[in-house]
Tab-separated table of C-alpha atoms in Angstrom:
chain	number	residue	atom	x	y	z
A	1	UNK	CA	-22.230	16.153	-24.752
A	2	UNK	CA	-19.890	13.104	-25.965
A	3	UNK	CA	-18.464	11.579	-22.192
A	4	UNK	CA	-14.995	11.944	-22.320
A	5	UNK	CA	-11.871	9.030	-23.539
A	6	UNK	CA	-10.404	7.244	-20.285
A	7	UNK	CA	-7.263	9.121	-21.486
A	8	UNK	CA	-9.394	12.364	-21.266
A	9	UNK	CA	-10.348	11.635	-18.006
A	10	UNK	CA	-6.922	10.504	-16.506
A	11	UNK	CA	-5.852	13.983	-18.237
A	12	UNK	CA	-8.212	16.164	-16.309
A	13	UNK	CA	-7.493	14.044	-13.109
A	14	UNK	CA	-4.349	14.386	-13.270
A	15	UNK	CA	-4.784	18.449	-13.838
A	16	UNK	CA	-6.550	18.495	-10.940
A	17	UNK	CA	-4.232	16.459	-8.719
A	18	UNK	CA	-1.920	18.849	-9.591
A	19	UNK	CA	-3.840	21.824	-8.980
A	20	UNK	CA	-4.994	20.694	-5.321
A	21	UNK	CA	-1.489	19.875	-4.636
A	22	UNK	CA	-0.650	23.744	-5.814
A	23	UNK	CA	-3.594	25.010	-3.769
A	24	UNK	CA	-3.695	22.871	-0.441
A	25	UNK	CA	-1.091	24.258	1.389
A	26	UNK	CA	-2.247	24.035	4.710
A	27	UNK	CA	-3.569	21.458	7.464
A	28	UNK	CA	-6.788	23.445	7.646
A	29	UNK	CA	-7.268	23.849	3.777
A	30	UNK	CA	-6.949	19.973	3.501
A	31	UNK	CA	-9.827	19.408	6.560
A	32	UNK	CA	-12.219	22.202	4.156
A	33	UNK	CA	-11.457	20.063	0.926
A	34	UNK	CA	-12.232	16.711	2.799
A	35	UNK	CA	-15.418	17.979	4.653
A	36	UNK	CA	-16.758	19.145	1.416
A	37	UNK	CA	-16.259	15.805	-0.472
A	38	UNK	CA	-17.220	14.256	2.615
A	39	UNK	CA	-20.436	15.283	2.172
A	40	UNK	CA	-20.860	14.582	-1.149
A	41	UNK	CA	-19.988	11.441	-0.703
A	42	UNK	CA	-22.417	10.835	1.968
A	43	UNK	CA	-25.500	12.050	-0.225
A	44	UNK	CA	-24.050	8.938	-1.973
A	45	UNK	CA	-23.660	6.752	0.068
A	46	UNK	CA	-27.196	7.089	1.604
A	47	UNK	CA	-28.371	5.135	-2.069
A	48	UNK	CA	-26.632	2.332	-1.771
A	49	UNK	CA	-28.874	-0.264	0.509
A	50	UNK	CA	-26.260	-1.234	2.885
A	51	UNK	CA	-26.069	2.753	4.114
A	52	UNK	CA	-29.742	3.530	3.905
A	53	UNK	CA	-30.910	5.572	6.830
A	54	UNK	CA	-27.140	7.307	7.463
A	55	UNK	CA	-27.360	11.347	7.905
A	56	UNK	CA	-25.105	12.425	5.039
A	57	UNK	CA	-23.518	15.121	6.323
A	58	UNK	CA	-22.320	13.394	9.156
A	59	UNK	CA	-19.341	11.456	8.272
A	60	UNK	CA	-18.676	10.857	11.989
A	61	UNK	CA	-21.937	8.416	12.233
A	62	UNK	CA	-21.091	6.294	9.509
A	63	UNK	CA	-20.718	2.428	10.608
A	64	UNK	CA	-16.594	1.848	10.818
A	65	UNK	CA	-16.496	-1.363	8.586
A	66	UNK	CA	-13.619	-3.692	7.594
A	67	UNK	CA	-12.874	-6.406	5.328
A	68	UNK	CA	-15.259	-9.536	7.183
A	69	UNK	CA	-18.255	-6.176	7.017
A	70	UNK	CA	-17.190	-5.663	3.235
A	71	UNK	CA	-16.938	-9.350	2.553
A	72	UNK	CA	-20.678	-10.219	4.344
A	73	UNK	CA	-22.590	-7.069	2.607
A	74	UNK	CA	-20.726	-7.031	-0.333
A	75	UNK	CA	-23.522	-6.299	-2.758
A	76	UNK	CA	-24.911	-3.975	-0.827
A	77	UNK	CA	-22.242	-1.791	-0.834
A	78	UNK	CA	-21.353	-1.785	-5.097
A	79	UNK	CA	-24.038	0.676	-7.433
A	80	UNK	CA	-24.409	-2.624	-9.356
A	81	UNK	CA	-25.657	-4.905	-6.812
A	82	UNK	CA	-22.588	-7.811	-8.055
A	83	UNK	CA	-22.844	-10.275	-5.435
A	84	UNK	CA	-19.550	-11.645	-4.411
A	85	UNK	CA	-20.090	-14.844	-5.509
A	86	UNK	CA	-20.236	-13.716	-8.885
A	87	UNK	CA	-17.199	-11.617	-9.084
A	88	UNK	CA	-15.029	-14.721	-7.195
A	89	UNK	CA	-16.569	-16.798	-10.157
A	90	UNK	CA	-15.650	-14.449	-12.849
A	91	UNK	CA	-11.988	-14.165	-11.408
A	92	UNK	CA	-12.252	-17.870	-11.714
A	93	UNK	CA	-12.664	-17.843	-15.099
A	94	UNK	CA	-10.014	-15.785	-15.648
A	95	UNK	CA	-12.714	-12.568	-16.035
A	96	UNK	CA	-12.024	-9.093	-14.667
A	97	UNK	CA	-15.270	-7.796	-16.461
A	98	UNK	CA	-18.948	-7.627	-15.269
A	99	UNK	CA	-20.665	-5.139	-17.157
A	100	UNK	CA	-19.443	-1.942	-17.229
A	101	UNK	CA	-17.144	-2.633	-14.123
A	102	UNK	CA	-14.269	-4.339	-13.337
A	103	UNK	CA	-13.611	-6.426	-10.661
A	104	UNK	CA	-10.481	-7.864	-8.845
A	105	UNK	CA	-8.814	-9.021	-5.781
A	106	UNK	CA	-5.944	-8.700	-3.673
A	107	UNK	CA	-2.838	-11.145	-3.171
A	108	UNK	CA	-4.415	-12.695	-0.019
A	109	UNK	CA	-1.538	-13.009	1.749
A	110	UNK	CA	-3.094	-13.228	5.069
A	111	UNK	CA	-5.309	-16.276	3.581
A	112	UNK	CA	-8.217	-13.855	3.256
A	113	UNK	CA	-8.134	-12.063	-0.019
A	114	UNK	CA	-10.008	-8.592	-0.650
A	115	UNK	CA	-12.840	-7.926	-3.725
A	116	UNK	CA	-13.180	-5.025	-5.470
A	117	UNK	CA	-15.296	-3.233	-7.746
A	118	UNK	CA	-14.148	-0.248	-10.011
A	119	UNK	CA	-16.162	1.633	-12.949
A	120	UNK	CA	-14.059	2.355	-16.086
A	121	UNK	CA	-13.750	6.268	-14.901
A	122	UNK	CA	-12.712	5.559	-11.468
A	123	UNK	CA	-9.656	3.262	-13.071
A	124	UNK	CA	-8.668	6.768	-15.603
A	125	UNK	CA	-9.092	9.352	-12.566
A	126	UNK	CA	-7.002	6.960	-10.623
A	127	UNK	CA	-4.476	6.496	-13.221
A	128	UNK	CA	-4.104	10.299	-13.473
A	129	UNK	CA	-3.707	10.783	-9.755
A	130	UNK	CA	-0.742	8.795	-9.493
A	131	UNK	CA	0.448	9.938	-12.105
A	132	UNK	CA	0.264	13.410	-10.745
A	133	UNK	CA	1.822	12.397	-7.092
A	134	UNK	CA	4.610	10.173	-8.856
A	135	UNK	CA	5.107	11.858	-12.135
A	136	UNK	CA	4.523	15.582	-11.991
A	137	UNK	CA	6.642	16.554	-15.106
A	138	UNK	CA	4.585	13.394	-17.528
A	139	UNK	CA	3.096	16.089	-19.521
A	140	UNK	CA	6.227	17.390	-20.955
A	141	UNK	CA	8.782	14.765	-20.595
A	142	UNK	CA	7.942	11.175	-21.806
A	143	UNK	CA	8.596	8.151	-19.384
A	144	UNK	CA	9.096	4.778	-19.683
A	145	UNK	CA	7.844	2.903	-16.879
A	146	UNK	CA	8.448	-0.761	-15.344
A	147	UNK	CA	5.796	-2.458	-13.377
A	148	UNK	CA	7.080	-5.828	-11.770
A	149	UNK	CA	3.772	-5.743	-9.525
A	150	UNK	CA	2.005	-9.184	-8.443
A	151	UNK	CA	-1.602	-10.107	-10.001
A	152	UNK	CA	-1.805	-7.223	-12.563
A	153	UNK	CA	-4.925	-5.360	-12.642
A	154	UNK	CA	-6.628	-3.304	-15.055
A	155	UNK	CA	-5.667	-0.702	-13.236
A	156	UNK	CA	-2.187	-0.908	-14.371
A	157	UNK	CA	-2.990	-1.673	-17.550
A	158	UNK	CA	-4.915	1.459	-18.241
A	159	UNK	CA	-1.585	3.284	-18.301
A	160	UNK	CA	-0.857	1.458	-21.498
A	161	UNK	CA	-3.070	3.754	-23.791
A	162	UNK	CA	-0.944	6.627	-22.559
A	163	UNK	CA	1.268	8.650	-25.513
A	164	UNK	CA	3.357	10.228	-22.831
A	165	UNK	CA	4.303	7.249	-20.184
A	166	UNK	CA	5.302	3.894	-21.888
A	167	UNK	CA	4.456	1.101	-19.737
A	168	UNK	CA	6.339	-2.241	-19.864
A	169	UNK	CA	4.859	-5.141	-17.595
A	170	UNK	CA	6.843	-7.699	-15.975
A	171	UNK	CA	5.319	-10.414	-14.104
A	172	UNK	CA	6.999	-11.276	-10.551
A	173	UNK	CA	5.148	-15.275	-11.388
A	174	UNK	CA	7.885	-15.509	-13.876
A	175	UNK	CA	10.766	-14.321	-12.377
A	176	UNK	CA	13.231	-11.714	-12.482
A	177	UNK	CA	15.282	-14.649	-14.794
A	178	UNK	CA	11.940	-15.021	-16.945
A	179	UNK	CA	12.148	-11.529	-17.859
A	180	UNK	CA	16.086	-9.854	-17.020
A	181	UNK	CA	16.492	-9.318	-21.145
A	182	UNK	CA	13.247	-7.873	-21.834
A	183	UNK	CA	13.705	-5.194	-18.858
A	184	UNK	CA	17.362	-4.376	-19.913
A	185	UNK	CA	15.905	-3.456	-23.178
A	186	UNK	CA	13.612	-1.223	-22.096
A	187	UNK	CA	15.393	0.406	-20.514
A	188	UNK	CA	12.884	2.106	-17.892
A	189	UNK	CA	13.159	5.304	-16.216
A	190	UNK	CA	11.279	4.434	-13.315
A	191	UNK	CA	10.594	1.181	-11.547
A	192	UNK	CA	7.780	0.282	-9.854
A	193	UNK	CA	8.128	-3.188	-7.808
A	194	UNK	CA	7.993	-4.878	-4.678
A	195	UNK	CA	11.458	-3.638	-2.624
A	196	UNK	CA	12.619	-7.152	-2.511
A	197	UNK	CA	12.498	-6.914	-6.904
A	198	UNK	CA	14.352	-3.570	-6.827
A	199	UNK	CA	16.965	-4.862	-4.669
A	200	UNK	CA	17.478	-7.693	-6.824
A	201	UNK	CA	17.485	-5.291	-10.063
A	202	UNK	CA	20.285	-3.204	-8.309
A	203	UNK	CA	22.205	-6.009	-7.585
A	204	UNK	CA	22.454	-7.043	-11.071
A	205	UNK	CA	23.022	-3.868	-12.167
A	206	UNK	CA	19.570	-3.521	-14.364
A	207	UNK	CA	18.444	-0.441	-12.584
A	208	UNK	CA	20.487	2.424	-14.274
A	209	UNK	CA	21.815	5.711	-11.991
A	210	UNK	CA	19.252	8.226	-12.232
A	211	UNK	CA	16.016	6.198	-12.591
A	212	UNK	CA	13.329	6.675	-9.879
A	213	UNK	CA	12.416	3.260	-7.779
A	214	UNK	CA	9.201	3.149	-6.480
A	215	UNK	CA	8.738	0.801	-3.860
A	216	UNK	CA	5.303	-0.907	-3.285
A	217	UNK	CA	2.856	-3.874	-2.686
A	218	UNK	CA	5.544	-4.457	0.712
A	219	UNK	CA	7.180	-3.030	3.445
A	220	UNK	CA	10.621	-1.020	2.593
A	221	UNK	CA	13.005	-2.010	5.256
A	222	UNK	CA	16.045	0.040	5.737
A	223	UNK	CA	18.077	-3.336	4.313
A	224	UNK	CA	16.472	-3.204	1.142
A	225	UNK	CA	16.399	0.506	0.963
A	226	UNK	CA	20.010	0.762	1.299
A	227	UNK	CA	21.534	-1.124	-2.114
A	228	UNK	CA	18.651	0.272	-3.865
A	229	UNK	CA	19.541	4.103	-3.649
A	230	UNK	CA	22.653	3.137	-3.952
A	231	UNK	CA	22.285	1.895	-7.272
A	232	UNK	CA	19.865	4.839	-8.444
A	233	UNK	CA	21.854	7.588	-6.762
A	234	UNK	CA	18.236	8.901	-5.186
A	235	UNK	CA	15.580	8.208	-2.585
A	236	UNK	CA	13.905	5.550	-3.182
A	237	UNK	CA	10.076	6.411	-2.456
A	238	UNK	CA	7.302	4.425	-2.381
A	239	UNK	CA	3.427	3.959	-3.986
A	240	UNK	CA	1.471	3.015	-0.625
A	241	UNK	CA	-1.620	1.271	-2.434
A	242	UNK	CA	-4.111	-1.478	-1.517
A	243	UNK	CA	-6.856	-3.016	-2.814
A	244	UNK	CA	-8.692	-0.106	-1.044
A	245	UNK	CA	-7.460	2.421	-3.123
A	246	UNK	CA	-4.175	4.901	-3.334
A	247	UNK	CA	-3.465	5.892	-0.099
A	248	UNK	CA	-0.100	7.685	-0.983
A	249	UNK	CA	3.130	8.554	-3.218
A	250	UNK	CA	6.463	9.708	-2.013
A	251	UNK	CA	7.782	13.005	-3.031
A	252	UNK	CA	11.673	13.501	-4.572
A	253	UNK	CA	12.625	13.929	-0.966
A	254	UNK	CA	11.264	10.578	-0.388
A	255	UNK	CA	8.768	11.685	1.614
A	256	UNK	CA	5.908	8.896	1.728
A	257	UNK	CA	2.226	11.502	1.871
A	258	UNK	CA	-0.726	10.214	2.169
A	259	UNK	CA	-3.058	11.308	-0.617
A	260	UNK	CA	-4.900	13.087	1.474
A	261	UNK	CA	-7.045	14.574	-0.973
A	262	UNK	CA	-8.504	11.725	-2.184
A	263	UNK	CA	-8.789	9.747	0.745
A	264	UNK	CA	-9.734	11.113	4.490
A	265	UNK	CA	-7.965	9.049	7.046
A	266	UNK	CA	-8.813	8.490	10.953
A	267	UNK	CA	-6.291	7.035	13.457
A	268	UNK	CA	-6.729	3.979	15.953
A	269	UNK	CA	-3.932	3.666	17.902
A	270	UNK	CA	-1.510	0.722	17.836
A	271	UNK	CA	0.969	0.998	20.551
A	272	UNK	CA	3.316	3.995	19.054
A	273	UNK	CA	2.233	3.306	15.946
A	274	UNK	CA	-1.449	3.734	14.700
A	275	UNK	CA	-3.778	1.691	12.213
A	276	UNK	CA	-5.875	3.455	9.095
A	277	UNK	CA	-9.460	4.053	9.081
A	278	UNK	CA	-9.679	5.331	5.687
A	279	UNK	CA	-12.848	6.765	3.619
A	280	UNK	CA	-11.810	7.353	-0.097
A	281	UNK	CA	-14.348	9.873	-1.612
A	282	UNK	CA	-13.334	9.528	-4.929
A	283	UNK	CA	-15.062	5.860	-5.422
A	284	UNK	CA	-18.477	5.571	-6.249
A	285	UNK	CA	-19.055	2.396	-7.788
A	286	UNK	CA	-18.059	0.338	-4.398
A	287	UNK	CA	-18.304	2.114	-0.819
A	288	UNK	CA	-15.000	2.339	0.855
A	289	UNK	CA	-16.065	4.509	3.823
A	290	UNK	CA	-14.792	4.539	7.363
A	291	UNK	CA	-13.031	1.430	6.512
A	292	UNK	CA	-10.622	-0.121	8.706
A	293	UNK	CA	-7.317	-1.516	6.995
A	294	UNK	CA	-5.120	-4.328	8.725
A	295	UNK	CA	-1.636	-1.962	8.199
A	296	UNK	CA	0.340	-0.296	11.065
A	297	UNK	CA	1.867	2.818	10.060
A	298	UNK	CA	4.896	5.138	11.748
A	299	UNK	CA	3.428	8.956	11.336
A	300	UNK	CA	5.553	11.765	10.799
A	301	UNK	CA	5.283	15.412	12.534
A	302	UNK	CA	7.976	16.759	10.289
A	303	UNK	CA	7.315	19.447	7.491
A	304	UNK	CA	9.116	18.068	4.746
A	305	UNK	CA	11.256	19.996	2.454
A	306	UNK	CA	8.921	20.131	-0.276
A	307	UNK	CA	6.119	21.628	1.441
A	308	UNK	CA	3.528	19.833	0.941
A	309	UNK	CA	0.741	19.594	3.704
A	310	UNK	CA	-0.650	15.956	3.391
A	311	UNK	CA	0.358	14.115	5.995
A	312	UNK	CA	4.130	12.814	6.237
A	313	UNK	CA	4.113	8.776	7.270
A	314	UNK	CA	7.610	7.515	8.570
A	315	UNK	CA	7.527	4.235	7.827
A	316	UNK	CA	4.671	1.632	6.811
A	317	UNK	CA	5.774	-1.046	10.178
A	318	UNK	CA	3.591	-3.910	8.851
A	319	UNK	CA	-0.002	-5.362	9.185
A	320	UNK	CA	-1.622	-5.556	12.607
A	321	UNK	CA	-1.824	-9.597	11.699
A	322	UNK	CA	1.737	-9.104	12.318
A	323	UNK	CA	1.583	-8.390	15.864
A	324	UNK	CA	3.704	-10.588	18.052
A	325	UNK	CA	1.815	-11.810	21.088
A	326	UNK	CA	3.515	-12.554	23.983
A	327	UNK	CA	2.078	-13.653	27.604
A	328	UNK	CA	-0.682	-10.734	27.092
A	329	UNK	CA	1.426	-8.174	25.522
A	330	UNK	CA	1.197	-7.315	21.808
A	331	UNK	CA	4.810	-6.440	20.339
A	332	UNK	CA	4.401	-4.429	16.788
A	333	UNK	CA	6.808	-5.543	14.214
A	334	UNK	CA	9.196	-2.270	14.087
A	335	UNK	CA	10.231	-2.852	18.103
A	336	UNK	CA	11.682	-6.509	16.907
A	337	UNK	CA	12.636	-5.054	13.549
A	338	UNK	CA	14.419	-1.875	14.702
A	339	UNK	CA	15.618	-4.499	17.489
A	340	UNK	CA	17.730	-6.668	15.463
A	341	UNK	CA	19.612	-4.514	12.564
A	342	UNK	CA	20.328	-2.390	15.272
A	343	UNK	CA	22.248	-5.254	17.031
A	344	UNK	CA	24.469	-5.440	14.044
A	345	UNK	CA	24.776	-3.060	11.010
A	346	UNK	CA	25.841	-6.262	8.617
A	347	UNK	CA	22.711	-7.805	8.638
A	348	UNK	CA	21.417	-7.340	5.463
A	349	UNK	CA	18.361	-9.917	5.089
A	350	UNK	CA	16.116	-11.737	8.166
A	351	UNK	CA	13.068	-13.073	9.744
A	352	UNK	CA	11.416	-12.728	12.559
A	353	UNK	CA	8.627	-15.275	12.994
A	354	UNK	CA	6.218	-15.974	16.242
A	355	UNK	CA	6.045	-19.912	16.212
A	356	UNK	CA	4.176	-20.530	19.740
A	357	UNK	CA	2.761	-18.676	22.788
A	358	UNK	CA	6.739	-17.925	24.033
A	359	UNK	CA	8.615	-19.274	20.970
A	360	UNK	CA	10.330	-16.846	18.337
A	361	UNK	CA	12.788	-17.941	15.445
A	362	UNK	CA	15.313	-15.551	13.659
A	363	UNK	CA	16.531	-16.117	10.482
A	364	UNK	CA	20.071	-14.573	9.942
A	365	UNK	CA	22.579	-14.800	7.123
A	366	UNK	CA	25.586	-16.688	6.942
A	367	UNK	CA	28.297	-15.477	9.515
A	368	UNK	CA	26.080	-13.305	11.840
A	369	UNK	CA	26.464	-13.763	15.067
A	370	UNK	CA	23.321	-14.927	16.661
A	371	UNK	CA	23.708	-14.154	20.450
A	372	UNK	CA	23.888	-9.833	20.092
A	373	UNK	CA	21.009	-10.368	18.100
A	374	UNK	CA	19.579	-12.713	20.675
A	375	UNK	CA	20.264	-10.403	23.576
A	376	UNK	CA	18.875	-7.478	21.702
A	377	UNK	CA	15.635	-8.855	21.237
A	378	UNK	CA	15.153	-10.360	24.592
A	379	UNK	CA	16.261	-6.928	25.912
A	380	UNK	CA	13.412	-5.033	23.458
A	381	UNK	CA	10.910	-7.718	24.439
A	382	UNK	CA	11.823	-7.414	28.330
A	383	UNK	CA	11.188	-3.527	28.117
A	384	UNK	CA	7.572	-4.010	27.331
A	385	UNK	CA	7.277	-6.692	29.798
A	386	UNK	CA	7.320	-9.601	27.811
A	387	UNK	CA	9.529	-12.961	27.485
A	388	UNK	CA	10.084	-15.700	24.988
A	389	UNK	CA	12.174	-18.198	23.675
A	390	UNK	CA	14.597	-17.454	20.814
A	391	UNK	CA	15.815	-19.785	18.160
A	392	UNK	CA	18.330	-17.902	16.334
A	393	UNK	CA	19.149	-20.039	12.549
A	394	UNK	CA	20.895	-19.185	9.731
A	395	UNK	CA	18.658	-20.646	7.176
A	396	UNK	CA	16.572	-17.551	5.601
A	397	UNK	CA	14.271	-18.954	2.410
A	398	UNK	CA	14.235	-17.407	-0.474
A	399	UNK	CA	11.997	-14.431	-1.458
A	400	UNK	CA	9.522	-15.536	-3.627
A	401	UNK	CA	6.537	-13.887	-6.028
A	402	UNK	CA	4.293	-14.143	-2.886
A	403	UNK	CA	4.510	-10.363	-0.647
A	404	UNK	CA	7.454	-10.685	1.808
A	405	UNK	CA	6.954	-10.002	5.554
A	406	UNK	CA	10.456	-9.997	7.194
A	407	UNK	CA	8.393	-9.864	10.773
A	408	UNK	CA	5.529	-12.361	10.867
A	409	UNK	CA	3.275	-14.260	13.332
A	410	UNK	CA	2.065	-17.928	12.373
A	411	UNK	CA	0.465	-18.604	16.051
A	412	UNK	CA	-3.001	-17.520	16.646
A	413	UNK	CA	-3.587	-16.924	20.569
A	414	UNK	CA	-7.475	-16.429	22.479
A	415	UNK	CA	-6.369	-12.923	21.625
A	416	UNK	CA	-9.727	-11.741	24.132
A	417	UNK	CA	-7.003	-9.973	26.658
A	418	UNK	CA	-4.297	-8.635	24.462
A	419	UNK	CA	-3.665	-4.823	24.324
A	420	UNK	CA	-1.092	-3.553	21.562
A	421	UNK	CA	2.168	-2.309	23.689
């Protein structure tokens, strides 16, 4: 039998995202359709060298691994044995290629950037599964799509082979001025981009009423979320992905789901908020099981209107990186966040950044007042027992290519005695 296109394949993923979204309507149907990929992933699994010895069928027992594990054992855990050095040296020659698979890396933000490894079907089935979760109607209405995304992948560009989704690429290294005239002329119907880059776009009027903004590769604050819906006339929803994988789409309502049937997630808990273990059964050519990601995310335990049963998520709050510690307690970004725009509904941009052991700075625009903000945090910050120091300034840099955290620590405590509040 002739293996199918990559077109073919994002086709029938796609189908099929579309069927399980039709046919898992239930909390318990989802936990049947995981525990049966579960375990095929496991008979998997138990080839590659790094999981010899694992009981398959007991997903439960699997080591919990995360990036420093996947970093250290990284050939060990890819079908093709590519050792890491090898795929940081072909990145470093400008390669995304090694053999049949291609390889790539994250933004490194927090100075420690993520490898991955990715067969040529496992780019098509994921290209059809978003397109499924963010573009249901693609097979009988024809989109043209924006991707102002950092570091484009292959991923991305698999899209471009596509008859019914045209794909225009913009790249955030250049600009929004590099590239304002080539987006106006394309005119896209959706917009996929950092929320910083669709804020921007609404501002200069270059996203048009009607078009769908995806927000992704950051958090979407409620300051950013604001002038962006207000220039599309809709929700603005979101494309939660990683390095790791696709870990969710918003729905019309706006509704951020986890994709749930491509990815089973467990739940450490963070304070009120909790962090991902995910285990993504749809890769095969590099393990991603029981993996433990750095992001804190605000779960939801309302049905939402469109009735889907993957889990609902509130809000992505941040990266646990991004935990404020202060005299022993952790604060998570969304109590300082929620903190300050509550303190005064102008605020439209900030920053929040831990500089020492008791020593915060704010970053407010021009004619804010800085002492309700002041007193708001040192009133959120004396609830969970903790103190600092609070510069307030009205200096706030400018948002660059690099991925914007609004709430950020750049102090590294013995962290041996610090429990997340």
């Amino acid at each position: 039998m002739r293996p199918l296109t990559g077109m073919a394949l994002a086709a029938r993923a796609y189908a099929a995202a579309r069927w399980r979204e039709r046919t898992l309507r239930s909390r318990d149907a989802v936990a049947r359709y995981q525990a049966r990929r579960l375990r095929a992933l496991g008979r998997h699994l138990a080839t590659l060298p790094f999981y010899a010895g694992i009981d398959p069928d007991r997903p439960e027992s699997w080591p919990v691994i995360d990036k420093a594990v996947l970093l250290a054992n990284f050939a060990a855990m890819n079908v093709a044995g590519l050792e890491l050095a090898e795929v940081r040296a072909a990145l470093d020659r400008g390669e995304n290629r090694i053999g049949r698979c291609t390889v790539g890396h994250s933004t490194g933000t927090s100075g420690n950037r993520g490898y991955f490894v990715i067969s040529d079907a496992e780019r098509y089935v994921w290209l059809g599964t978003l397109l499924a979760k963010a573009l249901p109607d693609a097979l009988w209405r024809r989109h043209r799509v924006a991707l102002a995304l950092p570091g484009f992948s292959r991923l991305y560009a698999a899209a471009e082979g596509g008859s019914r989704v045209r794909l225009g690429l913009f790249d955030l290294d250049d600009g929004v001025d590099g590239w304002a005239d080539r987006f106006a002329a394309f005119a896209p119907d959706t917009i996929v981009a950092p929320p910083k880059v669709l804020r921007l776009l609404a501002e200069r009027g270059l996203i048009s009423r009607g078009a769908t903004a995806f927000s992704a590769a950051e958090v979407l604050d409620p300051v950013d979320a604001a002038p962006i819906a207000a220039a599309t006339g809709l929700p603005v929803r979101q494309i939660y992905m990683a390095t790791e994988g696709l870990l969710g789409v918003s729905c019309a309502h706006g509704t951020l789901h986890l994709a749930e049937d491509a990815v089973a997630f467990e739940w450490e808990p963070a304070g009120a908020l909790v962090q991902p273990v995910i285990t993504d059964f749809t890769r095969r050519a590099q393990a991603m099981a029981r993996y433990r990601m750095n992001d804190l995310l605000r779960l939801s335990d309302a049905r939402c209107p469109c009735g889907s049963a993957f889990q609902a998520v509130a809000a992505v709050e941040g990266r646990r990186d991004d935990i404020l510690l202060l005299g022993g307690v952790a604060v998570t970004p969304d109590v300082l966040r929620n903190a300050l725009l509550d303190a005064d509904r102008r605020i439209d941009d900030f920053r929040i950044v831990q500089t020492g052991a008791e020593a915060i700075v704010v970053a407010l625009p021009e004619g804010i007042d800085g002492e309700p903000v002041r007193a708001a945090l040192a009133a959120a910050l004396a609830r969970l027992g903790a103190s600092a120091t609070i510069t307030v300034a009205h200096d706030i840099p400018p948002a660059n290519a690099t991925k914007l955290r609004r709430v950020r620590r750049e102090w590294s405590p013995d962290q041996s005695s610090i429990s997340a509040s």
